[in-house]
Short mmCIF file of C-alpha atoms in Angstrom, two decimals:
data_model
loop_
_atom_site.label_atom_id
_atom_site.label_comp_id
_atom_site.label_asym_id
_atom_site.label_seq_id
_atom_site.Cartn_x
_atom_site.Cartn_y
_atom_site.Cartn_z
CA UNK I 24 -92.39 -10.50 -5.12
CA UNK I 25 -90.82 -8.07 -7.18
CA UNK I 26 -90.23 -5.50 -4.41
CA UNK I 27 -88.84 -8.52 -2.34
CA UNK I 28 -86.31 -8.83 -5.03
CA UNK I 29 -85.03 -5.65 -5.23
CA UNK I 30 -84.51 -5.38 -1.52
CA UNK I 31 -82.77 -8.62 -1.23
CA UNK I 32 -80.32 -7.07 -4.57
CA UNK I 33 -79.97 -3.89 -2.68
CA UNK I 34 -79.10 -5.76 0.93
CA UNK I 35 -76.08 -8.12 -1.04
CA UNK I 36 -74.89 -4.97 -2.63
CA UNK I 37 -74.73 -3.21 0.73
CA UNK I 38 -72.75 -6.08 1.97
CA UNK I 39 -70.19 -6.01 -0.71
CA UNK I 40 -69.49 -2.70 0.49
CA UNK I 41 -69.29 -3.60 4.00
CA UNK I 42 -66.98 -6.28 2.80
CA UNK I 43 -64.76 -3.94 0.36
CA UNK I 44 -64.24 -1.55 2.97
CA UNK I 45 -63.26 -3.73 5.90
CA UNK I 46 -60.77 -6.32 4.07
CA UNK I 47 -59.07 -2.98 2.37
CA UNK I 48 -55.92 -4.01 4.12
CA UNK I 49 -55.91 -7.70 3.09
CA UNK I 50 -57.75 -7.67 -0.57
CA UNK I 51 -59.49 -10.69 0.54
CA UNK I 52 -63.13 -11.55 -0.41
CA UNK I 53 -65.47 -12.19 3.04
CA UNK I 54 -68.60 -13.45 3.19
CA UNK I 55 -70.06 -10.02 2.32
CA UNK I 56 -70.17 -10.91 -1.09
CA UNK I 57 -71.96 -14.24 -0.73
CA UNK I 58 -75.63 -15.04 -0.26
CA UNK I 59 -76.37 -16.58 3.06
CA UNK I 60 -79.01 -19.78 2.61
CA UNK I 61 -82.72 -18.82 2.96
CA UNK I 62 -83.86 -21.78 4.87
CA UNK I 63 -82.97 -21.74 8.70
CA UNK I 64 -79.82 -22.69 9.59
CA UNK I 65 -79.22 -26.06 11.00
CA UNK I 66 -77.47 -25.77 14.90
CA UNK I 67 -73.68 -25.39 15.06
CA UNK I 68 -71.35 -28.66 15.20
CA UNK I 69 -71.13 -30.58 18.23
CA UNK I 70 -74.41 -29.04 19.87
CA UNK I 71 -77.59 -30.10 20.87
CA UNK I 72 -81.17 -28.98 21.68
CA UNK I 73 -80.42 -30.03 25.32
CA UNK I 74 -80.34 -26.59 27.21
CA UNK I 75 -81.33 -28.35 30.56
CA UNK I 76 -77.56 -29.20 31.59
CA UNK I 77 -77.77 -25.08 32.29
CA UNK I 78 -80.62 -25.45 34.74
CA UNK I 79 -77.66 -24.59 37.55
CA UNK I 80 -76.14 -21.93 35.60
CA UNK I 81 -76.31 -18.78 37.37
CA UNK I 82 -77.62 -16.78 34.43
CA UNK I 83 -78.91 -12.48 34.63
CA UNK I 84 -82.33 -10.95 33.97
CA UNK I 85 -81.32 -11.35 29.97
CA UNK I 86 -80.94 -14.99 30.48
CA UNK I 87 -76.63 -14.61 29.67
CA UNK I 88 -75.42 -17.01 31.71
CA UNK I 89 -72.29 -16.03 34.59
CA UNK I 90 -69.38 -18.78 35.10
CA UNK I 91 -68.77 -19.05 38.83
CA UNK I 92 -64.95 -18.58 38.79
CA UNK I 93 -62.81 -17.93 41.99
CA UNK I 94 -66.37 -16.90 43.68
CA UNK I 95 -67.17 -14.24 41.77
CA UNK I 96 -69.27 -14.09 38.79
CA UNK I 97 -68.14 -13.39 35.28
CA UNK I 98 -69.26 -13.01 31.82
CA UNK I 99 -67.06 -15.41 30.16
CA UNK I 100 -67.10 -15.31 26.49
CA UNK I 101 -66.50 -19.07 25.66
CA UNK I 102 -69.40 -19.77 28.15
CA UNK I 103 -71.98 -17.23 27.02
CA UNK I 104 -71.19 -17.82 22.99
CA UNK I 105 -71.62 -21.61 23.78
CA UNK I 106 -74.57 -21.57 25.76
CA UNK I 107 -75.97 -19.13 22.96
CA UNK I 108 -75.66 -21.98 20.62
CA UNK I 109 -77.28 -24.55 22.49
CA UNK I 110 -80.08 -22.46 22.55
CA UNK I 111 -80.21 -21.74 18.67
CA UNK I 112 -80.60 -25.39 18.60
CA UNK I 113 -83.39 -25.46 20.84
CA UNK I 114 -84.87 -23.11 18.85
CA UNK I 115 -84.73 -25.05 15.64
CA UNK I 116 -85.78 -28.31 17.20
CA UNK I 117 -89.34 -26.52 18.66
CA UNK I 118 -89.41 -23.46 16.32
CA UNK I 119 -91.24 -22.29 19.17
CA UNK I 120 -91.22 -18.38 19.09
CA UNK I 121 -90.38 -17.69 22.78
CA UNK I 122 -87.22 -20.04 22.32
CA UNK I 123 -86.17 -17.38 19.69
CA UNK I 124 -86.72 -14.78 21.44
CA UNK I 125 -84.33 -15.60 24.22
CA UNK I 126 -81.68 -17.08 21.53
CA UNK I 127 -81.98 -13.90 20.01
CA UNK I 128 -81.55 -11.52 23.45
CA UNK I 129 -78.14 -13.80 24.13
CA UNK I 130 -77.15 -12.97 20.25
CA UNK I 131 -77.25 -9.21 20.89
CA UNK I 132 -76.00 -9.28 24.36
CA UNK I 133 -72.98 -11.22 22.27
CA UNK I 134 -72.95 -8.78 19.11
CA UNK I 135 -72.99 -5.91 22.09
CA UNK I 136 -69.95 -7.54 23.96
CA UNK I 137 -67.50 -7.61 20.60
CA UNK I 138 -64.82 -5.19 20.64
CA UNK I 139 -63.83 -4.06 17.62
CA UNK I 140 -59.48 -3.49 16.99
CA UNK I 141 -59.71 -1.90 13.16
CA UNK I 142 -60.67 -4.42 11.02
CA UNK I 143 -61.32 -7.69 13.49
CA UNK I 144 -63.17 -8.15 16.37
CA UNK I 145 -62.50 -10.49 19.29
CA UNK I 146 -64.84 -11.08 22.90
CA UNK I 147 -62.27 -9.98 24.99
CA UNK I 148 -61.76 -11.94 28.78
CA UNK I 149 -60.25 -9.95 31.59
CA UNK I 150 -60.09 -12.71 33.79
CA UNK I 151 -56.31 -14.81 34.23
CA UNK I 152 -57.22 -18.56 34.22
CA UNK I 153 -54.87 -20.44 35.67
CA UNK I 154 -52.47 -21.72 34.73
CA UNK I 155 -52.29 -19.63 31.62
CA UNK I 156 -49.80 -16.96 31.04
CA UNK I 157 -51.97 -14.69 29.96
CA UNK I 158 -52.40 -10.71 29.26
CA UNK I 159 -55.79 -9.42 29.69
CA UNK I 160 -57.69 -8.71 27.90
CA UNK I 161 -57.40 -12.29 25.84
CA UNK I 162 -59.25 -13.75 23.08
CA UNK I 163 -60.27 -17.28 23.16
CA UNK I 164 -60.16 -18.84 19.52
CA UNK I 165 -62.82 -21.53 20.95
CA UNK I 166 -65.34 -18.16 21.98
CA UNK I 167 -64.72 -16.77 18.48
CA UNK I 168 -65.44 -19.96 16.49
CA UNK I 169 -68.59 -20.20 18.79
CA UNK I 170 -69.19 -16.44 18.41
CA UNK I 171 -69.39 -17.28 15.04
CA UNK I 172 -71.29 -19.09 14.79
CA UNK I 173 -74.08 -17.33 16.93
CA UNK I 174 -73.73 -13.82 14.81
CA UNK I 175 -74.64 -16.01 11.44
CA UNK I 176 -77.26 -17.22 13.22
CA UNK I 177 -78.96 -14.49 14.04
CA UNK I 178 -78.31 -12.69 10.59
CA UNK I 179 -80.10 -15.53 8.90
CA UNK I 180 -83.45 -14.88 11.29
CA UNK I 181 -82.92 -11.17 12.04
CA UNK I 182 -81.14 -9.47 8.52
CA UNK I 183 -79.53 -7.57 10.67
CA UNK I 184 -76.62 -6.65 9.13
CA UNK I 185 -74.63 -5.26 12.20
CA UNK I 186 -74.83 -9.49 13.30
CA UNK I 187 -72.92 -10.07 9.66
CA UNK I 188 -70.59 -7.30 10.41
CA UNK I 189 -69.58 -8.45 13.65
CA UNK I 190 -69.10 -12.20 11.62
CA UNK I 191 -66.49 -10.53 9.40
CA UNK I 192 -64.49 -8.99 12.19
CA UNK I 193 -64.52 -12.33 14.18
CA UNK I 194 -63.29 -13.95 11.52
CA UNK I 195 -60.81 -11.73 10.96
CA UNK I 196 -59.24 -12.43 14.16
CA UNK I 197 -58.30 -15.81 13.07
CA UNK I 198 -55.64 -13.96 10.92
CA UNK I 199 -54.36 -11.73 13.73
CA UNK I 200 -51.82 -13.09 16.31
CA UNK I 201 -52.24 -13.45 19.79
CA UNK I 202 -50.12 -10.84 20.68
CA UNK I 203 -51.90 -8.32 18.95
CA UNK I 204 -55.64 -9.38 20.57
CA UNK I 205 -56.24 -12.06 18.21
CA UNK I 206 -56.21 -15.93 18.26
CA UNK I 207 -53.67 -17.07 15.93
CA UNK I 208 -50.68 -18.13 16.92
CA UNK I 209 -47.37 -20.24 15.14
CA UNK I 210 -46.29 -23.68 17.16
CA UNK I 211 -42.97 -25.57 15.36
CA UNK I 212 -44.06 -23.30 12.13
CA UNK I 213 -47.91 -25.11 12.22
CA UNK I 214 -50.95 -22.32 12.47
CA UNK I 215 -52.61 -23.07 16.17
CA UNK I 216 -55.82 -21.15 16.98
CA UNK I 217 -55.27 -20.48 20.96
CA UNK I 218 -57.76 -21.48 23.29
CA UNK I 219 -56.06 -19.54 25.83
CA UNK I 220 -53.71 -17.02 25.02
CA UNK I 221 -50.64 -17.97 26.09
CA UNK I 222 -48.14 -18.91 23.45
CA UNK I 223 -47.15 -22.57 24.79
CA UNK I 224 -50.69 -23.77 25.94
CA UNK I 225 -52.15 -25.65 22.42
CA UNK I 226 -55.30 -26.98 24.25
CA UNK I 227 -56.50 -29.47 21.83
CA UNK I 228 -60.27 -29.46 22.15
CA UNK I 229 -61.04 -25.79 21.93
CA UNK I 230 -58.28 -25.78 18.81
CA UNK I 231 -61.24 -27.90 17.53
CA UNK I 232 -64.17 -25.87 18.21
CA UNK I 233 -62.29 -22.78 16.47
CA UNK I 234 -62.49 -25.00 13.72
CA UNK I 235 -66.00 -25.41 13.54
CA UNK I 236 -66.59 -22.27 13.58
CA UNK I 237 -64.61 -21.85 10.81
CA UNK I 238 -66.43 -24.53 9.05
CA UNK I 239 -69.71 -23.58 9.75
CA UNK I 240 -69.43 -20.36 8.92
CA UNK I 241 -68.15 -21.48 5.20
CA UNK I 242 -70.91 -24.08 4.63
CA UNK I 243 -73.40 -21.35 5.75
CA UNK I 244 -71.97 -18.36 3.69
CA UNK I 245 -69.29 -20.23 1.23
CA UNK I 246 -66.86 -17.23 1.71
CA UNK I 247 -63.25 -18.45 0.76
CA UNK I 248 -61.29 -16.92 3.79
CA UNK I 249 -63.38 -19.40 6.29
CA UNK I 250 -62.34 -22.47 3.76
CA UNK I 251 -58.61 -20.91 3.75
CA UNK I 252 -58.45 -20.42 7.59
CA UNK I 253 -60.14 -24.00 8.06
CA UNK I 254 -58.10 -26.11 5.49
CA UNK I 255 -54.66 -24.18 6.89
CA UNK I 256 -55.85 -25.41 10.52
CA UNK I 257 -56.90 -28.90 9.72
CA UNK I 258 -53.41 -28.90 7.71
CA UNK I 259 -51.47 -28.10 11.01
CA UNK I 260 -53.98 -30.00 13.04
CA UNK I 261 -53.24 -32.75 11.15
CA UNK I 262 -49.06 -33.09 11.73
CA UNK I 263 -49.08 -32.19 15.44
CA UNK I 264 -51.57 -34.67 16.73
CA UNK I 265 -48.90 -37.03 17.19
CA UNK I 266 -47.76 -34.65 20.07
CA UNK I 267 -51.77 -34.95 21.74
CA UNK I 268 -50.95 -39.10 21.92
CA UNK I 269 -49.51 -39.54 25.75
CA UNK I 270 -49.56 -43.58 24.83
CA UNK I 271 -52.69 -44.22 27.47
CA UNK I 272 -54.62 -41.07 26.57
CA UNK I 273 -54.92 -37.98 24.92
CA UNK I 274 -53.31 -34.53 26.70
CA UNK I 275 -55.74 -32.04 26.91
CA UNK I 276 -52.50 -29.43 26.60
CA UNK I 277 -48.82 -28.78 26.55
CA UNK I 278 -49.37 -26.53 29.44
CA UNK I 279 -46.27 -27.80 32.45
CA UNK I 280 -46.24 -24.95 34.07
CA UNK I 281 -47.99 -27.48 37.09
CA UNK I 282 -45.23 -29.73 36.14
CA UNK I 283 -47.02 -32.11 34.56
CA UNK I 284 -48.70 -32.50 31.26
CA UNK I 285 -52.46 -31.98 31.68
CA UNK I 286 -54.33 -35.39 30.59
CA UNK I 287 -57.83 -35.09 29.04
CA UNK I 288 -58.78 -38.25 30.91
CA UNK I 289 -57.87 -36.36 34.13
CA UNK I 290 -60.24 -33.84 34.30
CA UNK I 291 -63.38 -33.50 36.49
CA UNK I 292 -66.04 -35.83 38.51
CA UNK I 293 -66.34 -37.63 34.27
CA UNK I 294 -62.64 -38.07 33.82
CA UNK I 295 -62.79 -39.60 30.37
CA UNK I 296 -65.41 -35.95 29.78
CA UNK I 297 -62.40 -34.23 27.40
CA UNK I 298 -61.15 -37.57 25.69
CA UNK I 299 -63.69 -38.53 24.47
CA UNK I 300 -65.29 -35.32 23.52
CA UNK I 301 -61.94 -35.34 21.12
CA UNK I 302 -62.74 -38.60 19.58
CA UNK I 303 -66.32 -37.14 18.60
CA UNK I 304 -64.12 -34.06 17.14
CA UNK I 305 -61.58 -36.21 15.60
CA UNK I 306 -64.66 -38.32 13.81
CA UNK I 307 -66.22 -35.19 13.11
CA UNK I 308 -62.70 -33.62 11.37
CA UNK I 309 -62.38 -36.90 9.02
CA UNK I 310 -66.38 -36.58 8.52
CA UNK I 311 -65.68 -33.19 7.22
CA UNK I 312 -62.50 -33.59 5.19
CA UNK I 313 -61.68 -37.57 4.38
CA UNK I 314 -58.52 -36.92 6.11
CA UNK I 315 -57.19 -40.44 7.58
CA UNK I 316 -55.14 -39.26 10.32
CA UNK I 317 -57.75 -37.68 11.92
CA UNK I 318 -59.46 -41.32 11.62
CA UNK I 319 -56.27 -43.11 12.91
CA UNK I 320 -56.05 -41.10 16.20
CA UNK I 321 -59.53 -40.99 16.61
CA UNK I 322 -59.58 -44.70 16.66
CA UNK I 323 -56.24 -45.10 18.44
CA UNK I 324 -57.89 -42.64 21.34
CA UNK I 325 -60.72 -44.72 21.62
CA UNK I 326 -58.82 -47.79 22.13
CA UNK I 327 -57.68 -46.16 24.89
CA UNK I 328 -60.75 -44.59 26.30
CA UNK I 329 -61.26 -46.67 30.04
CA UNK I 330 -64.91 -47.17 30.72
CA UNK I 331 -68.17 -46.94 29.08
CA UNK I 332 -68.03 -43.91 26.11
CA UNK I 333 -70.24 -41.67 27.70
CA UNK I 334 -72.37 -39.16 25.21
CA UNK I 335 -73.23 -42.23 22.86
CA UNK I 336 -73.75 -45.25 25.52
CA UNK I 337 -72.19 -47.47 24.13
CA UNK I 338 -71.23 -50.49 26.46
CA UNK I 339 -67.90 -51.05 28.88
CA UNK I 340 -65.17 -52.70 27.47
CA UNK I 341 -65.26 -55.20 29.84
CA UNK I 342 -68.31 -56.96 30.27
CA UNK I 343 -66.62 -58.02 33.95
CA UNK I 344 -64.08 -58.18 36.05
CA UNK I 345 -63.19 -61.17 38.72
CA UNK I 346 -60.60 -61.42 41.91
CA UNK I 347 -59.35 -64.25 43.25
CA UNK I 348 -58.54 -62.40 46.35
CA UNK I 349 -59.81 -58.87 47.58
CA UNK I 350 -58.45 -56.66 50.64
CA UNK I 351 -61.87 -54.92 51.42
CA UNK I 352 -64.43 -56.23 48.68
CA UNK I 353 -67.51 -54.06 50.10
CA UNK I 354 -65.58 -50.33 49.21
CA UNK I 355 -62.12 -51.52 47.80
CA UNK I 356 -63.87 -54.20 45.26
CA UNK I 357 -63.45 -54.60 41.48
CA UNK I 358 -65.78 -52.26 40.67
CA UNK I 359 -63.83 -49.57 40.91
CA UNK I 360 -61.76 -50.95 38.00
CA UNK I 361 -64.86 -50.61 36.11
CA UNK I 362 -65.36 -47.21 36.13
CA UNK I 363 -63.38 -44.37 34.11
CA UNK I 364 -61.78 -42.75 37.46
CA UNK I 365 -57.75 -43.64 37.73
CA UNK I 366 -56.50 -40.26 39.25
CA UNK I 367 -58.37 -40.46 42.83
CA UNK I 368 -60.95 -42.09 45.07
CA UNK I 369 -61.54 -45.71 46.22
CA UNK I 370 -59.26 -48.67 44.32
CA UNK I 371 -59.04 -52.55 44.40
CA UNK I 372 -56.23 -54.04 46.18
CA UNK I 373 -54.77 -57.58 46.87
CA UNK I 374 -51.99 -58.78 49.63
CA UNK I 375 -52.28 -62.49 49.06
CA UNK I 376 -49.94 -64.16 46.43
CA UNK I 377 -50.35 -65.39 43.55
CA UNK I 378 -54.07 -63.86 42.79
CA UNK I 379 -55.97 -63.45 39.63
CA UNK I 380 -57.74 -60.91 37.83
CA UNK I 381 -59.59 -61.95 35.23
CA UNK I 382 -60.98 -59.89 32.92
CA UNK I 383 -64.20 -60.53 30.67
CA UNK I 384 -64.11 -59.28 27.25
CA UNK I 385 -67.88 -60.23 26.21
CA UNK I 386 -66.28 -62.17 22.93
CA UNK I 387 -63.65 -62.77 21.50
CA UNK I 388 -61.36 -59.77 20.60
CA UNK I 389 -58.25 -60.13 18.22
CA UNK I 390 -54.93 -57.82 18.56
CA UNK I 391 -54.61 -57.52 22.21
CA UNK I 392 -50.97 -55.58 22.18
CA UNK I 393 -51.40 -53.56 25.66
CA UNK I 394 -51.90 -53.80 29.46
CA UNK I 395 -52.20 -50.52 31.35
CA UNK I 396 -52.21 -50.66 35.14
CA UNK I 397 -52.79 -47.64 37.30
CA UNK I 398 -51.51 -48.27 40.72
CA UNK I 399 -51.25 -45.78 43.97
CA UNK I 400 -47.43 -45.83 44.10
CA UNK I 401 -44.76 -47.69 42.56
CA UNK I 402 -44.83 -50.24 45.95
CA UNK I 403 -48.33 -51.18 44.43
CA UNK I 404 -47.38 -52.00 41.23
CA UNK I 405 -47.12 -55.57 40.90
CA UNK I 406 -43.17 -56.33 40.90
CA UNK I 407 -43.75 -59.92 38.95
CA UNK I 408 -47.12 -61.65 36.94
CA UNK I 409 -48.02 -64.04 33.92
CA UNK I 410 -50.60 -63.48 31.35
CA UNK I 411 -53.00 -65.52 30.25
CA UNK I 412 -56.12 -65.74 27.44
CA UNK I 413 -59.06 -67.89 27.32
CA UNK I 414 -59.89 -69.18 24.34
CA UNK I 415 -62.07 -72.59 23.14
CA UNK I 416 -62.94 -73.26 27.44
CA UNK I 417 -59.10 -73.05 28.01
CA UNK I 418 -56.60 -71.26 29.68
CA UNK I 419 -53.25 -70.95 27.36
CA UNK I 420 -50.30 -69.14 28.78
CA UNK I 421 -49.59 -65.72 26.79
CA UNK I 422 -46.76 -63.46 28.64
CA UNK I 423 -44.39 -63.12 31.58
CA UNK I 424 -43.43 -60.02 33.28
CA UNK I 425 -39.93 -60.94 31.66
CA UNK I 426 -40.86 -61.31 28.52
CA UNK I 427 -42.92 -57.97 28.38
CA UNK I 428 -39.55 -55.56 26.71
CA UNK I 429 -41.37 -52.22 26.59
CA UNK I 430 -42.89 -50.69 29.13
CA UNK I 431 -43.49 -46.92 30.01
CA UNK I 432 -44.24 -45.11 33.18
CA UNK I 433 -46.04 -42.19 33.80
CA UNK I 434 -46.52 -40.43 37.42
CA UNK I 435 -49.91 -38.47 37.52
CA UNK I 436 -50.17 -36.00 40.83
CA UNK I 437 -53.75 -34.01 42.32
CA UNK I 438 -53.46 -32.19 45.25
CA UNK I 439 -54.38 -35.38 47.72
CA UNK I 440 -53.64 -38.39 45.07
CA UNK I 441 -50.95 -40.00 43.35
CA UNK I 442 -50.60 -42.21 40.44
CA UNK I 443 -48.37 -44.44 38.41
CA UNK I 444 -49.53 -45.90 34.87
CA UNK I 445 -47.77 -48.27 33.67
CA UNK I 446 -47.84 -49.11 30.44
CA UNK I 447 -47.13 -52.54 29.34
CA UNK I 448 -46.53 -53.61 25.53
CA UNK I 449 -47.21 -57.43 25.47
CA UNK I 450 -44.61 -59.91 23.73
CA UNK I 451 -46.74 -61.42 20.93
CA UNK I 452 -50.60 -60.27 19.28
CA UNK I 453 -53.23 -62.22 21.06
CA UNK I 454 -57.09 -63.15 20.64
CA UNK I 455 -58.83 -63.89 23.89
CA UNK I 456 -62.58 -64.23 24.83
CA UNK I 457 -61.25 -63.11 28.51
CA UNK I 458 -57.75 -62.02 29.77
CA UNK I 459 -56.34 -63.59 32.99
CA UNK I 460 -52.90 -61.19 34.98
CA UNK I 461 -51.92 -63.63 37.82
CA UNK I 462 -49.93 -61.55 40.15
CA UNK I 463 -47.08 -63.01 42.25
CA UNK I 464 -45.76 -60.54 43.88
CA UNK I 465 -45.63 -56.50 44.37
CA UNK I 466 -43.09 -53.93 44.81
CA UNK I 467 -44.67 -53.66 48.50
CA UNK I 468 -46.89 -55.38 50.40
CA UNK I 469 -50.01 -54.68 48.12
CA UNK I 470 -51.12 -54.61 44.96
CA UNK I 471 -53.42 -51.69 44.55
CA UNK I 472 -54.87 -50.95 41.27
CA UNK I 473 -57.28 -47.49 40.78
CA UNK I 474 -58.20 -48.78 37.04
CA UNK I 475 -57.12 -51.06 34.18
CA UNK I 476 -56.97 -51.26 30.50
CA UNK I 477 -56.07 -53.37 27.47
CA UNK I 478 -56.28 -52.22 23.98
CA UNK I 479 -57.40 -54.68 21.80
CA UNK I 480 -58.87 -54.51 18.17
CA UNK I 481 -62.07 -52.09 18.38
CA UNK I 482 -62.51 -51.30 14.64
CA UNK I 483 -65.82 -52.53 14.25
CA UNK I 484 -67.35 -50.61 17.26
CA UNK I 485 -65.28 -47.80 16.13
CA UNK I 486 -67.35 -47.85 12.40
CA UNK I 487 -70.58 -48.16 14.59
CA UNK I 488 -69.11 -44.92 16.47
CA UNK I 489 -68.91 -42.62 13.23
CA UNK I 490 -72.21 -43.47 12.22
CA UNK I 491 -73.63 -42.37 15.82
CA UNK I 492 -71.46 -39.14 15.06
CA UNK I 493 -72.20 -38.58 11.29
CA UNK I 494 -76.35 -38.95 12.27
CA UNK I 495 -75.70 -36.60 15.46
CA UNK I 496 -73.62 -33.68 13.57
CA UNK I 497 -76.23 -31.08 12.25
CA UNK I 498 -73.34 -30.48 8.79
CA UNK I 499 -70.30 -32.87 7.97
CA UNK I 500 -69.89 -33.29 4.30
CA UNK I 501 -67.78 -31.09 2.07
#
């Protein structure tokens, strides 16, 4: 026991050396100087012990897994860090010694693949994604937070001190700017950890993940720099999230070099995939610090969220939806307004006039404020309707196109599909068991709708929602 002792004294005394000699510039204390917990670390925020969504990874005889980019196959650092941690999770779900084993090969393949600039390290990308601006190589803030998060990891079941070295230097990065290989980088004077490193691209989701790697990393190890770097990010995070809110959805960037803003409900055969993953973050954020904002635009971008909210399956907002009149009702049927998909594929469409869409809420919801259509063109936007709600087995009217003072358009482009949203502030708050849009007449011929949503009052599913987060996350209290 004794001789345990002294080993364990000499190991933390090595580390403060480690520590002295590689924050000489900066003065700063690292995690060198702190004891990392005994007990094995519990998995990395926002991941889970299912590794079977890799099954069609193309992965090498070390099991690192190769992103299929462009047709050729790469080792992509936010990939194989991400994956890595998946697998750690695994691991601590079965404790099952081969699961370790290949956690473990991944965490030196990872520890092997750091480059080291002086006194921070970064896993460097050679390959341009478009459509960044980048200079290769680039670090990805969202591959160090993961990266992170894998070298603690496998310091807690290895000792291996060269995993704790290569922690520091990662960590370091988050203090280095862009421009000089790291991942930091200054937006309107507000700290932005860069996804991509390109000086204008502020993708919101992987700004997140670099935080939980800084957060993990301090619950884990309790070194101050982590809690600095974190508490400056959620600081920044926390005044230019207004600038994420595109009024039906989230942007997943400021990228324009495509000439539009990129949407994170836009993305992908699960279009609603990045918004909502950002609502989990957001939950997770005020989880972690008791900061409301991120609970006010985690709740305002789940009133928005179209569809069912995938990762937690929770129910669709409508229960149904009913047309008085349908073009072709066996492919071009309401259905498709069900679903979360309003950039392409099949839509519901009406030429008769006046017809109704009526629109089942399940019960009754209070503060109905919104309509948001999502037509093909502006000819299939509906040039005149009236509102109605259903309340106590009655219809009572609500709105008139006329009355209806704000509204805001939006024109979304793919490379084969068009669409306008419209965005429709009501006249008035309303309660309704079930919403009723009569439409009179279109801008063309048609009416031809790819989805629709209301936002309404979703505070108590919302509260059910951080409870299905707060049991899921592994870590969320200060």
């Amino acid at each position: 026991m004794w001789d345990k002792e002294v080993n364990r004294m000499k190991r933390i005394a090595y580390f403060l050396l480690i520590s002295v000699l590689i924050t000489s510039c900066t003065g700063d204390s690292l995690m060198g100087s702190h004891e990392i917990n005994n007990d094995i670390l519990k998995p990395f925020p926002f991941t889970n012990d299912n590794i079977g969504k890799y099954n069609k990874l193309n992965f090498d005889s070390n099991h690192i897994p190769l992103l299929d980019y462009k047709d050729s196959l790469i080792y992509y650092p936010v990939q194989y860090n991400q994956v890595a941690l998946h697998y750690y999770a695994k691991y601590y779900s079965t404790k099952s010694d081969i699961d370790k084993e290949v956690f473990l090969r991944q965490a030196e393949f990872i520890r092997n693949e750091m480059t080291a600039h002086g006194d921070f390290g970064v896993w460097e990308c050679s390959t341009l994604i478009t459509p960044y601006r980048l200079d290769t190589p680039w670090a990805s803030s969202m591959a160090q937070g993961f990266g992170l998060g894998v070298m603690i990891q496998a310091f807690q079941l290895t000792d291996d001190e060269r995993y704790l070295n290569a922690a520091k230097l990662a960590l370091n990065s988050y203090e280095v700017d862009i421009v000089n290989g790291g991942i930091r980088n200054m937006w309107d004077g507000y700290v932005h950890y860069e996804e991509y490193a390109d000086v204008n691209s502020h993708v919101l989701n992987g700004y997140i993940f670099s935080l939980g790697g800084l957060y993990y990393c301090y619950k884990n190890t309790n070194d101050e720099k982590a809690y600095k770097l974190f508490i400056e990010g959620v600081n920044s995070l926390a005044v230019k999230l207004k600038d994420y809110d595109a009024g039906f959805t989230s942007f997943y960037s400021m990228i324009t070099q495509t000439g539009q803003y990129p949407y994170d409900s836009a993305i992908g055969s699960r279009p609603d995939h990045y918004h909502e993953l950002v609502v989990n973050q957001l939950i997770t954020l005020y989880l972690w610090t008791n900061n409301i904002v991120f609970y006010e635009y985690a709740y305002k971008f789940y009133q928005q969220d179209l569809g069912l909210f995938y990762d937690y399956k929770l129910p669709n907002k409508f229960q149904d939806i009913e047309a008085t009149h349908t073009v072709v009702p066996k492919t071009h049927g309401v259905d498709n307004l069900l679903n979360a998909n309003w950039t392409y594929g099949n839509y519901w469409s009406t030429n008769r006039f006046p017809t109704e869409l009526i629109l089942d809420l399940g019960e009754v919801k209070t503060d109905i404020t919104k309509l948001v259509l999502y037509a093909l063109s502006s000819e299939t936007l509906p040039n005149d309707f009236e509102i109605y709600v259903y309340n106590d087995n009655k219809w009572d009217f609500a709105n008139k196109l006329n009355d209806i003072l704000r509204t805001h358009e939006t024109k979304f482009q793919t490379r084969h599909h068009k669409t306008i949203v419209k965005e429709y502030d009501l006249f008035g708050n309303f309660e309704a068991e079930k919403i009723k849009i009569k439409f009179l007449s279109s801008n063309g011929e048609y009416v031809a709708l790819r989805n629709i949503n209301l936002l309404f009052n979703r505070r108590k599913e919302f509260d059910n929602l951080i409870e299905l987060v707060k049991n899921q996350q592994f870590i969320y209290t200060k």
